PDB file of C-alpha atoms in Angstrom:
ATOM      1  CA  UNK A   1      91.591 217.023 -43.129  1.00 69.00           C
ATOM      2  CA  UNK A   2      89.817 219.023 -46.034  1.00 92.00           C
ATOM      3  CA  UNK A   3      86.420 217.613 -47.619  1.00 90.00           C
ATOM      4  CA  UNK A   4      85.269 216.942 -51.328  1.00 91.00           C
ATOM      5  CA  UNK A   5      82.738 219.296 -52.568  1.00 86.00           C
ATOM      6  CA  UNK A   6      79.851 217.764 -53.206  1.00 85.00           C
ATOM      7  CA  UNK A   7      78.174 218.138 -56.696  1.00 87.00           C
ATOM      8  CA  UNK A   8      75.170 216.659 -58.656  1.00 87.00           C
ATOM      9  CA  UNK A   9      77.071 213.452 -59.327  1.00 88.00           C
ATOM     10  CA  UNK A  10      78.377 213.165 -55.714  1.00 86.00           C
ATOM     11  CA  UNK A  11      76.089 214.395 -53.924  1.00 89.00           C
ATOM     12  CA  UNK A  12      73.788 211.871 -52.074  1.00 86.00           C
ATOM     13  CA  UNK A  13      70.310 212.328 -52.564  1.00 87.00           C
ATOM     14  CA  UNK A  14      68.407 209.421 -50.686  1.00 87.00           C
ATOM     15  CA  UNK A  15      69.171 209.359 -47.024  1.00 86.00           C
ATOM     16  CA  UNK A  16      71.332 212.512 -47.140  1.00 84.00           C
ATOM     17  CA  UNK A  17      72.358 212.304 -43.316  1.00 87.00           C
ATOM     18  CA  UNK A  18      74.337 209.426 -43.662  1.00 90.00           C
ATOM     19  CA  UNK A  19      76.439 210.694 -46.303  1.00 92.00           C
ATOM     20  CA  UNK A  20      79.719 212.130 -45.363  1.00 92.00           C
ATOM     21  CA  UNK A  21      82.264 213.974 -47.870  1.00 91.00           C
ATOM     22  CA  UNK A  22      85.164 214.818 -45.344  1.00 93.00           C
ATOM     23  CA  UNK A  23      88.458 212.799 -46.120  1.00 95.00           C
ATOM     24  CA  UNK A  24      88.944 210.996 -43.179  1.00 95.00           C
ATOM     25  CA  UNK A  25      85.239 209.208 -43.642  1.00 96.00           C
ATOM     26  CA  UNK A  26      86.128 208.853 -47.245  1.00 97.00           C
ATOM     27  CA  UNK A  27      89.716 207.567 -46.608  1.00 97.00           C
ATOM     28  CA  UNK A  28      88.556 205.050 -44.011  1.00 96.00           C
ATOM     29  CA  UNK A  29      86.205 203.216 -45.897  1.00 98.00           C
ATOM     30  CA  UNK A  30      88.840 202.967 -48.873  1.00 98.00           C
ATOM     31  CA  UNK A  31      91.482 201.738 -46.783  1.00 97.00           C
ATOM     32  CA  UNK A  32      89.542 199.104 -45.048  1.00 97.00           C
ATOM     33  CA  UNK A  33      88.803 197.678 -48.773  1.00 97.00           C
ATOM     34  CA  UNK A  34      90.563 195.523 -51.029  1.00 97.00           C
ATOM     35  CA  UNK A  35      87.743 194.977 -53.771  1.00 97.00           C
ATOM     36  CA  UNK A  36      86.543 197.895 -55.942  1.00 97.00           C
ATOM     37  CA  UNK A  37      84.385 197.949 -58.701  1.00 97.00           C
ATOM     38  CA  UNK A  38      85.409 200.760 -61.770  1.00 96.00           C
ATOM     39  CA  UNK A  39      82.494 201.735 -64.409  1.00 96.00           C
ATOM     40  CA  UNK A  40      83.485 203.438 -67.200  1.00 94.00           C
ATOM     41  CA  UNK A  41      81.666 203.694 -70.724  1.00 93.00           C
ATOM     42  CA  UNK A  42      83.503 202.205 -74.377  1.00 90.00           C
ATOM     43  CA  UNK A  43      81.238 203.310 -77.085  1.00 90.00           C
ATOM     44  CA  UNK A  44      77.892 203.843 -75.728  1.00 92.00           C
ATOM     45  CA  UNK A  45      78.139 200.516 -73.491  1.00 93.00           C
ATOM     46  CA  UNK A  46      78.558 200.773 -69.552  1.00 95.00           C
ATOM     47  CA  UNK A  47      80.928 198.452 -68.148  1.00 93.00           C
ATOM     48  CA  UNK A  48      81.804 197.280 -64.625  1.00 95.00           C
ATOM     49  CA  UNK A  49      84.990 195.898 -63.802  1.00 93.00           C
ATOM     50  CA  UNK A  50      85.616 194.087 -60.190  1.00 95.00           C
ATOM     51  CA  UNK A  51      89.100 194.753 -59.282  1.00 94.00           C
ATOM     52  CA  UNK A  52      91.974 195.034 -56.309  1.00 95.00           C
ATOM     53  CA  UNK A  53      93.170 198.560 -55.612  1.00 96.00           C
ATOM     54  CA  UNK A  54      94.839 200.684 -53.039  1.00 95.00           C
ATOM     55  CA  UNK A  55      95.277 204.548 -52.028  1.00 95.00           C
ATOM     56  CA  UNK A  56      97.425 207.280 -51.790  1.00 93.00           C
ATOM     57  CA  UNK A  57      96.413 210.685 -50.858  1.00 92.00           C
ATOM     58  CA  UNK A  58      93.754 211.446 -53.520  1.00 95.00           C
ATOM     59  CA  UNK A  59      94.650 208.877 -55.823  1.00 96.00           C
ATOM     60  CA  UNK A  60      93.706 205.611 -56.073  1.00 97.00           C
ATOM     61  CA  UNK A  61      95.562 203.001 -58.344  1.00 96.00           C
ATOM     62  CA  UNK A  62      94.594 199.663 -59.369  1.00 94.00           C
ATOM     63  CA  UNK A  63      95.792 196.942 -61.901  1.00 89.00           C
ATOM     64  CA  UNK A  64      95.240 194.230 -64.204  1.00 83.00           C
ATOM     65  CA  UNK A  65      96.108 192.428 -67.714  1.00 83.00           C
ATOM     66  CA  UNK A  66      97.620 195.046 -69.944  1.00 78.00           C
ATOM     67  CA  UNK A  67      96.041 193.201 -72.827  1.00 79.00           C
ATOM     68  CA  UNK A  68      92.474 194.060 -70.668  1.00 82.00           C
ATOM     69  CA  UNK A  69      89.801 196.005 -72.399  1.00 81.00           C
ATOM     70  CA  UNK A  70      89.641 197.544 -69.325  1.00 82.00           C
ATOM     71  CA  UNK A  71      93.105 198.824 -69.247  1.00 82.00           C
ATOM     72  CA  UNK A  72      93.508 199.782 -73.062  1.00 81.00           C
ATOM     73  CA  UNK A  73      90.317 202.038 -72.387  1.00 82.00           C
ATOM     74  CA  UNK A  74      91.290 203.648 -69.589  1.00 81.00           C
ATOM     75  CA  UNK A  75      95.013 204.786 -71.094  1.00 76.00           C
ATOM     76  CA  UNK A  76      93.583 207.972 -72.380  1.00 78.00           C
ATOM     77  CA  UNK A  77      91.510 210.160 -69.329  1.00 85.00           C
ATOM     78  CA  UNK A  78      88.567 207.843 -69.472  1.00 90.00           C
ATOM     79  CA  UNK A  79      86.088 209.134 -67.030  1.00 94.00           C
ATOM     80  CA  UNK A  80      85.324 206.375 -64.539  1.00 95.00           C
ATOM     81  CA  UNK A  81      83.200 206.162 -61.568  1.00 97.00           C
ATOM     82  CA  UNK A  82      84.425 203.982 -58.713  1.00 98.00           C
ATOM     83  CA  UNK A  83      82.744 202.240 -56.050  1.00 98.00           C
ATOM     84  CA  UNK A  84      84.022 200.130 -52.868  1.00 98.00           C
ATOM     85  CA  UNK A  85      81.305 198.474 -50.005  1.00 98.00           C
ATOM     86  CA  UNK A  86      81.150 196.979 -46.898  1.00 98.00           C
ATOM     87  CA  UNK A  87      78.704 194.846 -44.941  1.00 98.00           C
ATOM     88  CA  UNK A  88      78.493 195.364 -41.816  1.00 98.00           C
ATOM     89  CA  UNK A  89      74.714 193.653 -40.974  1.00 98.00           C
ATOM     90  CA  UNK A  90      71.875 192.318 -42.334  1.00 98.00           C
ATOM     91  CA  UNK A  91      68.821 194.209 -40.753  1.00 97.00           C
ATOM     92  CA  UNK A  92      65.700 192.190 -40.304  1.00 96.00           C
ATOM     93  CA  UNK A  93      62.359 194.222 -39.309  1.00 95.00           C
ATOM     94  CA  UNK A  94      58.471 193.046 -38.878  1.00 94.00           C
ATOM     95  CA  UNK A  95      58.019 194.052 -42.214  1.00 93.00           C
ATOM     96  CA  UNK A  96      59.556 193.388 -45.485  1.00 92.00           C
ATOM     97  CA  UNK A  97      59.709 197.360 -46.546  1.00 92.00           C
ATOM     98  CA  UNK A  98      61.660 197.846 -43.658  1.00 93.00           C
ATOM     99  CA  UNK A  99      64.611 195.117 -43.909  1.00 95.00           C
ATOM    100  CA  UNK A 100      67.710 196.618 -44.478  1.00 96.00           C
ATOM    101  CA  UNK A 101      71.827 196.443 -43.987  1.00 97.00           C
ATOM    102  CA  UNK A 102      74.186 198.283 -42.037  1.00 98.00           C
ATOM    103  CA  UNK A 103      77.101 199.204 -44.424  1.00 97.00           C
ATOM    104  CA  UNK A 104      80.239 201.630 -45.130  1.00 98.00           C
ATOM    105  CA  UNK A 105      80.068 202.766 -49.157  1.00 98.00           C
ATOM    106  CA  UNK A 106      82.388 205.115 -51.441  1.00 98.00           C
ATOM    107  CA  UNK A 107      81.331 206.465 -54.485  1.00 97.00           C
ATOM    108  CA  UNK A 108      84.684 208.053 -55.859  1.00 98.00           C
ATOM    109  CA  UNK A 109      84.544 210.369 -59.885  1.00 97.00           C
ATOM    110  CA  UNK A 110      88.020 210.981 -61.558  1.00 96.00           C
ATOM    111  CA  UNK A 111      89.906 210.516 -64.792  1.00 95.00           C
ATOM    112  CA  UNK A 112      91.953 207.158 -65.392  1.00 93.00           C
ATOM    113  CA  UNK A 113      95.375 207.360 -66.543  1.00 92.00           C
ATOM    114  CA  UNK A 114      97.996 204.788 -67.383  1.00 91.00           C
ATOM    115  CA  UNK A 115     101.245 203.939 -65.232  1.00 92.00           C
ATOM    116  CA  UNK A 116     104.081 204.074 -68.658  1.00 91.00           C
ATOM    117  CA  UNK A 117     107.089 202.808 -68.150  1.00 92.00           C
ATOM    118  CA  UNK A 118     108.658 199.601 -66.786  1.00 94.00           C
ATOM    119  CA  UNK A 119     110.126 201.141 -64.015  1.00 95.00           C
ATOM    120  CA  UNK A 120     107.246 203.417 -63.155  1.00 95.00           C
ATOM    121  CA  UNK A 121     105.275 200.175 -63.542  1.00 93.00           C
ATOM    122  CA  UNK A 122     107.679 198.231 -60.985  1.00 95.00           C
ATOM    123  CA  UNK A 123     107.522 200.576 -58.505  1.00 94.00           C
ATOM    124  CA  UNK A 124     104.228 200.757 -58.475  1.00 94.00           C
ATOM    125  CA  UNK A 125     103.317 196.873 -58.101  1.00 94.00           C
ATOM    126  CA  UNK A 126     105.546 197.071 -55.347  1.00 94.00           C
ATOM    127  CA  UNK A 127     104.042 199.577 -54.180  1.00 94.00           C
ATOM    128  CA  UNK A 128     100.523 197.513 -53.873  1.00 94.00           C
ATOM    129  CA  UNK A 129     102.430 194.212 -52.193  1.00 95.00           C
ATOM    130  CA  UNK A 130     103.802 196.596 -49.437  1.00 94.00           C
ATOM    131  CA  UNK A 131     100.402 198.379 -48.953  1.00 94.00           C
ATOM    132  CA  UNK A 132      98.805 194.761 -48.102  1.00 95.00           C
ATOM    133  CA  UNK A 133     101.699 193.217 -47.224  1.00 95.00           C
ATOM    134  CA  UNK A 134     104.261 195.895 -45.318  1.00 94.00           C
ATOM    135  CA  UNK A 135     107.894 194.769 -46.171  1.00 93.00           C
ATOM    136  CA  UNK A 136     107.051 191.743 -48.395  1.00 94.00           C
ATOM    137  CA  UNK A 137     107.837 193.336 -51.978  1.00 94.00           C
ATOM    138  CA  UNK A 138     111.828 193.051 -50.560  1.00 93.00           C
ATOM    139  CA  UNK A 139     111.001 189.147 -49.742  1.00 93.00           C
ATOM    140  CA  UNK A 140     109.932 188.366 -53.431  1.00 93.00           C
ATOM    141  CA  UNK A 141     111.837 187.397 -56.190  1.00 92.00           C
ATOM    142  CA  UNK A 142     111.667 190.046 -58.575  1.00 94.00           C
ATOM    143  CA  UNK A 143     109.737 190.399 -61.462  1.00 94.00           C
ATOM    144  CA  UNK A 144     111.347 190.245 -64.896  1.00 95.00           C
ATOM    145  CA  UNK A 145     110.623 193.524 -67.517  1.00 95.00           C
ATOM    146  CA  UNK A 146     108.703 191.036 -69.590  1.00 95.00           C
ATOM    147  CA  UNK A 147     106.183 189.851 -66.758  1.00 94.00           C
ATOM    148  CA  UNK A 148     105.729 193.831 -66.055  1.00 94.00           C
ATOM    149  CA  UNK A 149     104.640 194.865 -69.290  1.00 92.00           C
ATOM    150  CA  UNK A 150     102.574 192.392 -69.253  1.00 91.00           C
ATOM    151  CA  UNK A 151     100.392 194.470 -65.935  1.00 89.00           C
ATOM    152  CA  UNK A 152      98.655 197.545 -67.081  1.00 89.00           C
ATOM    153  CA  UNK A 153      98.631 199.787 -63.862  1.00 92.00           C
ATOM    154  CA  UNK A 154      96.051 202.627 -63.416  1.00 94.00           C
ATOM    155  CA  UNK A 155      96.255 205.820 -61.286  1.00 94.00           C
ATOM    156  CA  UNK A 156      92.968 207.619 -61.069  1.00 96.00           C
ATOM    157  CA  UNK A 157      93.038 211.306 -58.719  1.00 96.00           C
ATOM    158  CA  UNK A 158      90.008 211.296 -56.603  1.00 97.00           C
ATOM    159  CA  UNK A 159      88.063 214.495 -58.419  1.00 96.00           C
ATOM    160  CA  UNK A 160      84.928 214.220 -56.359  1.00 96.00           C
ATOM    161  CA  UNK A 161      83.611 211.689 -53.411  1.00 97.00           C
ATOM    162  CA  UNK A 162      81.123 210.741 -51.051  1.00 97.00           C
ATOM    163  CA  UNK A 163      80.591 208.313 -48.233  1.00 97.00           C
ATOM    164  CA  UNK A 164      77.605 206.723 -47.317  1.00 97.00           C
ATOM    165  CA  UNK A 165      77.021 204.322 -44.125  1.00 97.00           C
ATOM    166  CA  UNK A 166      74.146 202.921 -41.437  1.00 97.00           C
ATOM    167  CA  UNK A 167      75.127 201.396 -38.652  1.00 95.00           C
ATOM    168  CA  UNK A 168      71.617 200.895 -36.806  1.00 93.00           C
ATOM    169  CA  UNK A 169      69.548 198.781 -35.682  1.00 93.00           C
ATOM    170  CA  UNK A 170      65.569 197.796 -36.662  1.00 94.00           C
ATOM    171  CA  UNK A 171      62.982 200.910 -37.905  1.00 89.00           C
ATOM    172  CA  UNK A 172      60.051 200.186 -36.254  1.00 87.00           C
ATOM    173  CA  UNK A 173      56.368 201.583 -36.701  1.00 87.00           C
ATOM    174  CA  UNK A 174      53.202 200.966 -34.801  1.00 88.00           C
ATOM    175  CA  UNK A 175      51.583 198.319 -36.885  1.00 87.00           C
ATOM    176  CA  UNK A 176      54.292 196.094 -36.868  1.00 87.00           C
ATOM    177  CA  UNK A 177      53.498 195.777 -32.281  1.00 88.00           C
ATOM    178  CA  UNK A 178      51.003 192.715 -33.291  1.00 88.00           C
ATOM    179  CA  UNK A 179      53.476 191.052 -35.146  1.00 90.00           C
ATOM    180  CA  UNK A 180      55.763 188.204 -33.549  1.00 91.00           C
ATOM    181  CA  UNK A 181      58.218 187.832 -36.321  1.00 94.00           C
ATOM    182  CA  UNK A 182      61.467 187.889 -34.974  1.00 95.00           C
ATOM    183  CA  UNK A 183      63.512 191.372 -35.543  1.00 96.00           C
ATOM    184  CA  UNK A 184      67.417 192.671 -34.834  1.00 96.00           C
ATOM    185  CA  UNK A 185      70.298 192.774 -36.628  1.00 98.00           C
ATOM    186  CA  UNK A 186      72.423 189.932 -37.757  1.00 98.00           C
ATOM    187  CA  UNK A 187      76.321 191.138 -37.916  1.00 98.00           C
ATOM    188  CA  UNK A 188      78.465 190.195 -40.712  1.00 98.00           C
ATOM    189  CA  UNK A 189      82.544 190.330 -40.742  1.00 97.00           C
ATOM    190  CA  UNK A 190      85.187 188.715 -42.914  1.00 97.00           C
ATOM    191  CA  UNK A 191      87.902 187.461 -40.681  1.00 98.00           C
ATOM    192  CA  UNK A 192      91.139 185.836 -41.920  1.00 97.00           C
ATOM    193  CA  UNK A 193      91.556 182.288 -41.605  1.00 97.00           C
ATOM    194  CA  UNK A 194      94.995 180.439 -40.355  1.00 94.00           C
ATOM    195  CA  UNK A 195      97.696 180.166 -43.586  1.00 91.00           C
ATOM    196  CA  UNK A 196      97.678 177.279 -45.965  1.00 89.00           C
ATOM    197  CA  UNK A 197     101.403 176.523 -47.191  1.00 86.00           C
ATOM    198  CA  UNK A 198     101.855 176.055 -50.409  1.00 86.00           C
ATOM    199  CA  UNK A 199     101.664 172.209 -51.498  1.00 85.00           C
ATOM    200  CA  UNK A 200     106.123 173.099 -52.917  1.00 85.00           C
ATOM    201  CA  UNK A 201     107.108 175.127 -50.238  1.00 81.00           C
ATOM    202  CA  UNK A 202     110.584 174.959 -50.075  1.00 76.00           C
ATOM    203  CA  UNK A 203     111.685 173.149 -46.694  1.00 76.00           C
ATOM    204  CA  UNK A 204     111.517 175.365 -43.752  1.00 76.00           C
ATOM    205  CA  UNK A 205     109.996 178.045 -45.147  1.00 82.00           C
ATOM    206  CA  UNK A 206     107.723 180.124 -42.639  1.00 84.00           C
ATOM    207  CA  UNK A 207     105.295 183.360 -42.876  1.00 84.00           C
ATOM    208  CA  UNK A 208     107.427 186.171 -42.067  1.00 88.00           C
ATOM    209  CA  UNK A 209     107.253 189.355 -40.033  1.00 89.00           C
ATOM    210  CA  UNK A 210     105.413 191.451 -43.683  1.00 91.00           C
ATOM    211  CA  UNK A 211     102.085 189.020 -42.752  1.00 93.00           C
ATOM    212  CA  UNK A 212     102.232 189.482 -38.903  1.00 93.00           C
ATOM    213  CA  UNK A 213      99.084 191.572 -39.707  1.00 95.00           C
ATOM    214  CA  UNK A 214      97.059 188.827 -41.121  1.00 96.00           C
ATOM    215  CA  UNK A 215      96.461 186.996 -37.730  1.00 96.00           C
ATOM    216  CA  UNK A 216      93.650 184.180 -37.709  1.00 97.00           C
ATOM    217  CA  UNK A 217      90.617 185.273 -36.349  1.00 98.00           C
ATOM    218  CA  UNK A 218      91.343 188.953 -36.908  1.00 98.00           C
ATOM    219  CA  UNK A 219      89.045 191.158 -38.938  1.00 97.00           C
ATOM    220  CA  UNK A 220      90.000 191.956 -42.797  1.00 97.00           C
ATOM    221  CA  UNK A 221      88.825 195.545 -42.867  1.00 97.00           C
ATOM    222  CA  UNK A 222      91.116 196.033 -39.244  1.00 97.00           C
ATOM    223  CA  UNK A 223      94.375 194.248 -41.121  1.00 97.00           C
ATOM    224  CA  UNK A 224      93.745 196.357 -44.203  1.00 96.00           C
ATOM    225  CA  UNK A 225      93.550 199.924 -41.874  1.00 96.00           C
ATOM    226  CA  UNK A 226      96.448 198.820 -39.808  1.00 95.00           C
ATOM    227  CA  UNK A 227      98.494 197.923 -43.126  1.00 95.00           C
ATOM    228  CA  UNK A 228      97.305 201.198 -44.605  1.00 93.00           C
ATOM    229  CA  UNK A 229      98.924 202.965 -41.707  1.00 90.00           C
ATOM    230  CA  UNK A 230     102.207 200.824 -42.009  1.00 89.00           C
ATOM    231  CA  UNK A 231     102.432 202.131 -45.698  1.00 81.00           C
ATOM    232  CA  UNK A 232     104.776 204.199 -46.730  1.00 67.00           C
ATOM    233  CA  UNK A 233     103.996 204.598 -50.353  1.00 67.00           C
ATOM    234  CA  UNK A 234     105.908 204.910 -53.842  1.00 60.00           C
ATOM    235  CA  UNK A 235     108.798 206.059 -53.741  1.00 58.00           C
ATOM    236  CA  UNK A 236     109.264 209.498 -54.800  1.00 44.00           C
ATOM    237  CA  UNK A 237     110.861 210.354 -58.428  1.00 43.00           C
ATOM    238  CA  UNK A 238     113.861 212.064 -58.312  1.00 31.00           C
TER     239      UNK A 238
END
C-alpha cells in the first residue's frame, strides 16, 4: 500500500513515533469505526458534527438530514477535517502527569461534496447497510424517491491523513518507587450484546445470515473489520 504525505496540517507533532501515515494503519483504524466526528467552518464559526460513516479506497462517505446545516454546507467543496477514535485502555500511573490511554486515532483533510441524484443517492445508502450489514440492503423493503431525498449523502476523498495510537502500559520514573498507589492499565472494549426483537416483529421472523457478524460477546471494532472485508462496495456506473 502507498502512504499520505504528511504536511503541516497532518503531520503529528507531539509524540511523533506513534504516528503512522501508511494506508493500511490509516485504513484499519477507519474500518474498525462506525462514529466520526466532521469539523468544518460556516462563516467564521467552527462546527463539529458526530456522525456514522464508512470507506472506500480514499474516500470516505457519510450521511444525514438533507435539510441539515451540516449537509447544505458541505454541497459546495467545504473543507472539512475528520476525526474517528478508539479506546483501547485507561492508563493509571503513580502520578497524575503520567495517567494516560491506550488508543487508535485518524485525523483525515479533504473537500466535501454532495451525492446528487436519487439514484446515485440509493445506491449509495445501500451501499452503507451492506458495509455494516453484508447482504442486508437486498432483505429491506425499499426506500421510496421521497424518503431518499430526504438523506443528504456526502463523499469526501481522503487529501491528507495521519494515524496516531499507544498501546502501552504505565511510564514510570524514580520518584514515583515510594509510592503505593496502585498502577496498570485498565482495558476497555465495546462488545455487542445478544439481539432485541422488535416489540411488532412479524411472526417468525429471525436475524438472518447479513448479521451473522454481530455475534454476542464479540468485539465491535473486530465485526466492523470483518464486515469491511465482506464489502464489496457501490456499484460501478456504467
Amino acid at each position: 500500500m502507498s502512504s499520505f504525505t504528511p504536511a503541516p496540517r497532518s503531520r503529528a507533532r507531539r509524540k511523533p513515533d506513534r504516528a503512522a501515515y501508511d494506508e493500511e494503519a490509516v485504513f484499519a483504524i477507519l474500518d474498525a469505526g462506525l462514529l466520526c466526528h466532521v469539523g468544518y467552518v460556516i462563516d467564521g464559526q467552527p462546527f463539529v458534527t458526530p456522525t456514522t460513516y464508512w470507506r472506500e479506497g480514499r474516500k470516505l462517505y457519510w450521511h444525514g438530514s438533507a435539510a441539515s446545516r451540516m449537509i447544505k454546507a458541505q454541497a459546495g467543496g467545504l473543507p472539512v477535517c475528520v476525526t474517528v477514535s478508539h479506546i483501547d485502555g485507561l492508563v493509571l500511573a503513580r502520578s497524575g502527569i503520567a495517567h494516560s490511554m491506550n488508543y487508535r486515532s485518524v485525523m483525515a483533510f479533504g473537500r466535501a461534496r454532495l451525492i446528487e441524484g436519487v439514484a446515485a443517492r440509493r445506491a449509495a445508502m445501500e451501499a452503507f447497510i451492506d458495509r455494516l450489514y453484508p447482504g442486508r440492503s437486498a432483505e429491506l423493503r425499499p426506500a421510496t424517491d421521497n424518503e431518499i431525498l430526504q438523506i443528504g449523502l456526502v463523499e469526501m476523498t481522503i487529501e491528507e491523513a495521519s494515524a496516531k495510537q499507544r498501546d502501552g502500559g504505565v511510564n514510570r520514573t524514580p520518584a514515583d518507587e515510594d509510592w503505593t498507589a496502585w498502577s496498570g492499565v485498565i482495558p476497555i472494549e465495546t462488545l455487542i450484546g445478544a439481539p432485541m426483537a422488535d416489540a411488532q416483529q412479524s411472526a417468525g421472523a429471525a436475524p438472518s445470515p447479513s448479521l451473522g457478524l454481530y455475534e454476542p460477546g464479540a468485539r465491535l471494532d473486530t465485526v466492523l473489520t470483518a464486515a469491511a472485508g465482506a464489502y464489496c462496495g457501490l456499484p460501478v456506473s456504467t
